[in-house]
Coordinates of C-alpha atoms and ligand atoms in Angstrom, one line a residue:
M2 CA -15.7 12.1 -0.3
R3 CA -16.2 16.1 0.0
N4 CA -16.7 16.2 3.9
L5 CA -13.0 14.6 3.8
Q6 CA -11.4 17.9 3.2
K7 CA -11.0 19.5 6.3
H8 CA -8.5 16.0 7.4
G9 CA -6.6 15.1 5.0
I10 CA -6.9 11.4 2.9
G11 CA -4.4 8.7 3.1
V12 CA -3.8 6.5 -0.1
M13 CA -2.3 3.3 1.0
G14 CA -1.2 1.7 -2.0
G15 CA 0.0 -2.1 -2.4
T16 CA 0.3 -5.2 -4.7
F17 CA -1.5 -7.0 -1.3
D18 CA -0.8 -10.4 -2.0
P19 CA -1.6 -10.7 0.5
I20 CA -2.5 -8.1 2.5
H21 CA -1.5 -8.9 5.9
Y22 CA -1.4 -7.0 9.7
G23 CA 1.8 -4.6 8.6
H24 CA -0.4 -3.1 6.3
L25 CA -3.3 -2.2 8.6
Y26 CA -1.2 -1.5 11.3
I27 CA 0.5 1.3 9.3
A28 CA -2.6 2.8 7.6
E29 CA -4.0 3.1 11.0
S30 CA -1.1 4.1 12.7
S31 CA -0.5 7.0 10.1
R32 CA -4.3 8.2 10.4
C33 CA -4.1 8.7 14.0
R34 CA -0.6 10.3 13.5
F35 CA -1.5 12.7 11.2
N36 CA -5.6 12.7 11.6
L37 CA -6.4 11.5 8.8
G38 CA -10.5 11.0 7.7
K39 CA -10.2 8.5 5.8
I40 CA -7.8 5.7 4.1
L41 CA -8.1 4.4 1.0
F42 CA -7.3 1.0 0.3
M43 CA -5.9 0.6 -3.2
P44 CA -4.7 -2.4 -4.8
S45 CA -2.4 -2.2 -7.4
G46 CA -3.5 -3.4 -11.2
N47 CA -0.5 -4.1 -13.6
P48 CA 2.1 -2.5 -11.6
V49 CA 4.9 -0.9 -13.5
H50 CA 7.3 -1.4 -9.7
K51 CA 7.0 -4.7 -8.9
K52 CA 10.0 -7.1 -10.1
R53 CA 7.0 -10.5 -9.6
N54 CA 5.8 -11.4 -12.4
D55 CA 3.7 -13.9 -10.9
I56 CA 0.8 -11.8 -8.9
T57 CA -2.4 -12.7 -7.7
D58 CA -5.5 -12.1 -10.1
H59 CA -6.6 -8.9 -8.7
V60 CA -9.7 -10.1 -8.1
H61 CA -8.4 -12.6 -5.0
R62 CA -6.1 -9.2 -3.6
L63 CA -9.1 -6.7 -3.7
E64 CA -11.4 -9.2 -2.1
M65 CA -8.8 -10.0 0.6
T66 CA -8.5 -6.5 1.3
R67 CA -12.3 -5.7 1.8
L68 CA -12.7 -8.9 3.8
A69 CA -9.2 -7.1 6.2
I70 CA -10.3 -4.1 6.0
A71 CA -14.1 -4.5 6.7
K72 CA -14.0 -3.7 10.7
N73 CA -12.8 -0.5 10.4
P74 CA -14.9 2.3 9.5
Y75 CA -12.3 4.5 8.5
F76 CA -11.3 2.4 6.1
A77 CA -12.4 2.2 2.6
L78 CA -11.4 0.4 -0.9
S79 CA -10.9 1.9 -3.9
T80 CA -10.7 0.3 -7.1
L81 CA -9.3 2.8 -8.8
E82 CA -6.3 1.5 -10.0
V83 CA -7.6 -2.2 -11.0
D84 CA -10.1 -1.0 -13.0
R85 CA -8.1 0.7 -15.2
P86 CA -5.9 -0.8 -17.9
G87 CA -2.7 -1.2 -18.7
P88 CA -0.2 0.1 -16.2
T89 CA -1.3 2.3 -13.7
Y90 CA 1.2 5.3 -12.5
T91 CA 1.1 6.8 -9.3
V92 CA 0.9 10.2 -10.7
D93 CA -2.4 9.2 -12.9
T94 CA -4.0 7.7 -9.6
L95 CA -3.3 10.8 -7.7
E96 CA -4.5 13.7 -10.5
Y97 CA -8.1 11.5 -10.5
L98 CA -8.0 11.4 -6.5
K99 CA -7.3 15.2 -6.4
N100 CA -10.0 16.0 -9.5
D101 CA -12.5 13.7 -7.4
C102 CA -12.4 16.0 -4.5
S103 CA -12.3 19.4 -6.5
G104 CA -8.9 19.6 -6.2
T105 CA -9.0 21.0 -2.5
A106 CA -7.9 17.6 -0.7
R107 CA -5.4 16.8 1.3
L108 CA -3.5 14.0 0.4
F109 CA -1.3 11.9 2.0
F110 CA 0.3 9.0 0.1
I111 CA 1.7 6.0 2.7
T112 CA 4.5 3.8 2.1
G113 CA 6.8 1.5 3.7
A114 CA 10.1 4.1 4.1
D115 CA 11.9 0.5 1.7
A116 CA 9.0 1.6 -1.1
I117 CA 9.9 5.2 -0.8
L118 CA 13.5 5.0 -1.9
D119 CA 12.1 4.0 -5.2
I120 CA 10.4 7.4 -6.0
L121 CA 12.5 8.7 -7.9
T122 CA 11.8 6.1 -10.9
W123 CA 8.3 7.0 -10.8
K124 CA 6.5 8.5 -13.1
D125 CA 6.5 12.6 -12.8
V126 CA 8.2 13.5 -9.5
P127 CA 7.9 17.0 -9.7
R128 CA 3.7 16.3 -10.4
I129 CA 3.4 14.0 -7.6
F130 CA 4.9 16.2 -5.2
E131 CA 2.4 18.9 -6.2
L132 CA -0.1 16.6 -5.5
C133 CA 0.6 14.4 -2.3
R134 CA 2.5 14.5 0.7
F135 CA 4.3 11.4 1.5
I136 CA 4.2 9.6 4.8
A137 CA 7.2 7.0 4.9
V138 CA 6.5 4.5 7.8
T139 CA 9.6 3.1 8.9
R140 CA 10.1 -0.9 8.7
P141 CA 12.1 -3.5 10.2
G142 CA 15.2 -3.8 8.8
F143 CA 14.9 -0.5 7.0
S144 CA 18.3 1.7 6.3
F145 CA 18.6 4.9 7.4
R146 CA 21.4 5.4 5.0
A147 CA 19.7 4.5 1.7
L148 CA 16.7 7.4 2.9
N149 CA 19.3 10.4 4.0
E150 CA 21.0 9.2 0.0
M151 CA 18.0 9.5 -1.5
L152 CA 16.3 12.7 -0.4
A153 CA 19.6 14.3 -1.2
D154 CA 18.5 14.5 -4.7
L155 CA 15.1 16.3 -3.9
T156 CA 14.6 19.9 -3.6
E157 CA 14.2 21.5 -0.4
E158 CA 10.6 21.4 -1.3
Q159 CA 10.0 18.0 -2.0
R160 CA 11.8 17.0 1.4
K161 CA 9.6 18.8 3.2
K162 CA 6.7 16.6 1.7
I163 CA 8.7 13.3 3.0
H164 CA 6.9 13.3 6.8
L165 CA 8.7 9.9 8.3
H166 CA 6.5 8.0 10.2
E167 CA 8.6 6.0 12.9
T168 CA 6.9 3.5 14.4
G169 CA 8.3 -0.3 15.9
G170 CA 6.9 -1.7 12.8
I171 CA 5.3 -5.1 12.4
L172 CA 7.8 -7.8 10.9
V173 CA 6.0 -9.4 8.4
S174 CA 5.6 -9.5 4.5
S175 CA 3.4 -10.8 2.3
T176 CA 6.7 -12.7 0.9
E177 CA 7.4 -14.1 3.6
I178 CA 3.5 -15.3 4.2
R179 CA 3.5 -16.7 0.6
R180 CA 6.4 -18.6 1.8
R181 CA 5.3 -20.0 4.7
I182 CA 2.0 -20.8 3.1
S183 CA 3.8 -22.5 0.5
R184 CA 5.9 -24.6 3.2
G185 CA 2.4 -25.6 5.0
E186 CA 3.4 -23.7 7.4
P187 CA 1.1 -21.0 10.0
V188 CA 0.2 -18.0 9.1
K189 CA -2.3 -17.5 12.4
Y190 CA -1.7 -14.0 13.7
L191 CA -0.1 -12.0 10.8
L192 CA -3.0 -11.2 8.7
P193 CA -6.6 -11.4 9.4
D194 CA -8.6 -14.6 10.5
S195 CA -11.1 -13.9 7.1
V196 CA -8.1 -13.3 4.8
E197 CA -6.3 -16.7 6.0
K198 CA -9.6 -17.9 5.5
Y199 CA -10.1 -16.5 2.2
I200 CA -6.5 -17.7 1.2
E201 CA -7.4 -21.5 2.3
K202 CA -11.0 -21.7 0.9
Q203 CA -9.5 -20.7 -2.4
G204 CA -6.1 -22.4 -2.9
L205 CA -4.1 -19.4 -3.1
Y206 CA -0.3 -19.6 -2.7
R207 CA -0.1 -23.0 -2.1
H208 CA 2.7 -23.7 -4.2
P209 CA 5.8 -21.7 -4.9
D210 CA 5.5 -21.6 -8.6
D211 CA 1.7 -20.8 -8.3
S212 CA 2.2 -18.4 -10.8
C213 CA -1.1 -15.7 -11.9
L214 CA -3.7 -18.3 -10.2
S215 CA -7.0 -18.9 -11.9
L216 CA -10.3 -17.7 -10.4
K217 CA -12.2 -21.3 -8.9
Ligands
ATP18 P1 6.2 -8.2 -0.8 O1 6.8 -8.8 0.1 O2 5.3 -8.9 -1.8 O3 6.7 -7.2 -1.7 P2 5.1 -6.4 0.9 O4 4.4 -7.0 2.3 O5 5.8 -5.5 0.7 O6 4.9 -7.4 -0.5 P3 3.3 -4.6 -0.7 O7 2.1 -4.8 -1.0 O8 4.4 -4.7 -1.5 O9 3.3 -5.5 0.6 O10 3.5 -3.2 0.5 C1 2.6 -2.3 0.4 C2 3.4 -1.0 0.9 O11 3.0 -1.4 2.8 C3 4.6 -0.4 0.5 O12 4.5 0.7 0.8 C4 5.5 -1.3 2.0 O13 6.6 -1.0 1.9 C5 4.5 -1.6 3.1 N1 4.4 -2.4 4.2 C6 4.7 -3.6 3.9 N2 4.7 -4.6 5.0 C7 5.2 -3.3 5.8 C8 5.5 -3.6 7.4 N3 5.5 -4.8 7.6 N4 5.9 -2.5 7.9 C9 5.9 -1.5 7.4 N5 5.4 -1.0 5.8 C10 5.0 -2.3 5.3
MG19 MG1 6.9 -5.0 -1.0

């Protein structure tokens, strides 16, 4: 990873249950806008902030992510969070990445602007801001008022490390995809074909209460 130090490294965390074009679009759009050398897609292990308790097994989420990013040479899969046992904290992940790059990499944590509103609830906020900058990508339906309220609680220095990236956005969410599949509705053009085929083959999301799906 050391030759990437000249350009920043984007970290695209998410549950990716399943990964869709909204994720791929904000990653690629951030890469171009902020001249990032690489984007690490990092599916969450055992998320501490996610309110759902029926998250699909990480083996499936990893495989779907691998399939989705396969054609973009700037995208890479990181298993850092799923490999770590127990709850994962962003601050630990960033610390690890920083050390892995001898402390010199510029890390950009990419989030939808809805997700960034939760930052203040994360573990060790001051350290997180020392370790990375944020790219907050606007998402359809996003409230600037809520963002401004959150920004007011940060220090001036921390505020400067949040870069708002306004894109037209893509109106898609994993929740909507899971809902559509459970009702037998089409999801074509919301996510890559390879991911759609994988979901079909593994029989994922067919029932709304498909909790903790077992592997086939
Ligand atoms: P769910 O509906 O299960 O919450 P999601 O579509 O929000 O899923 P996540 O895995 O929770 O997907 O999101 C990972 C990151 O991608 C978050 O920072 C989220 O805000 C962002 N994101 C997801 N979909 C979009 C989108 N359509 N536009 C912009 N950002 C998005
Ligand atoms: Mg979400």
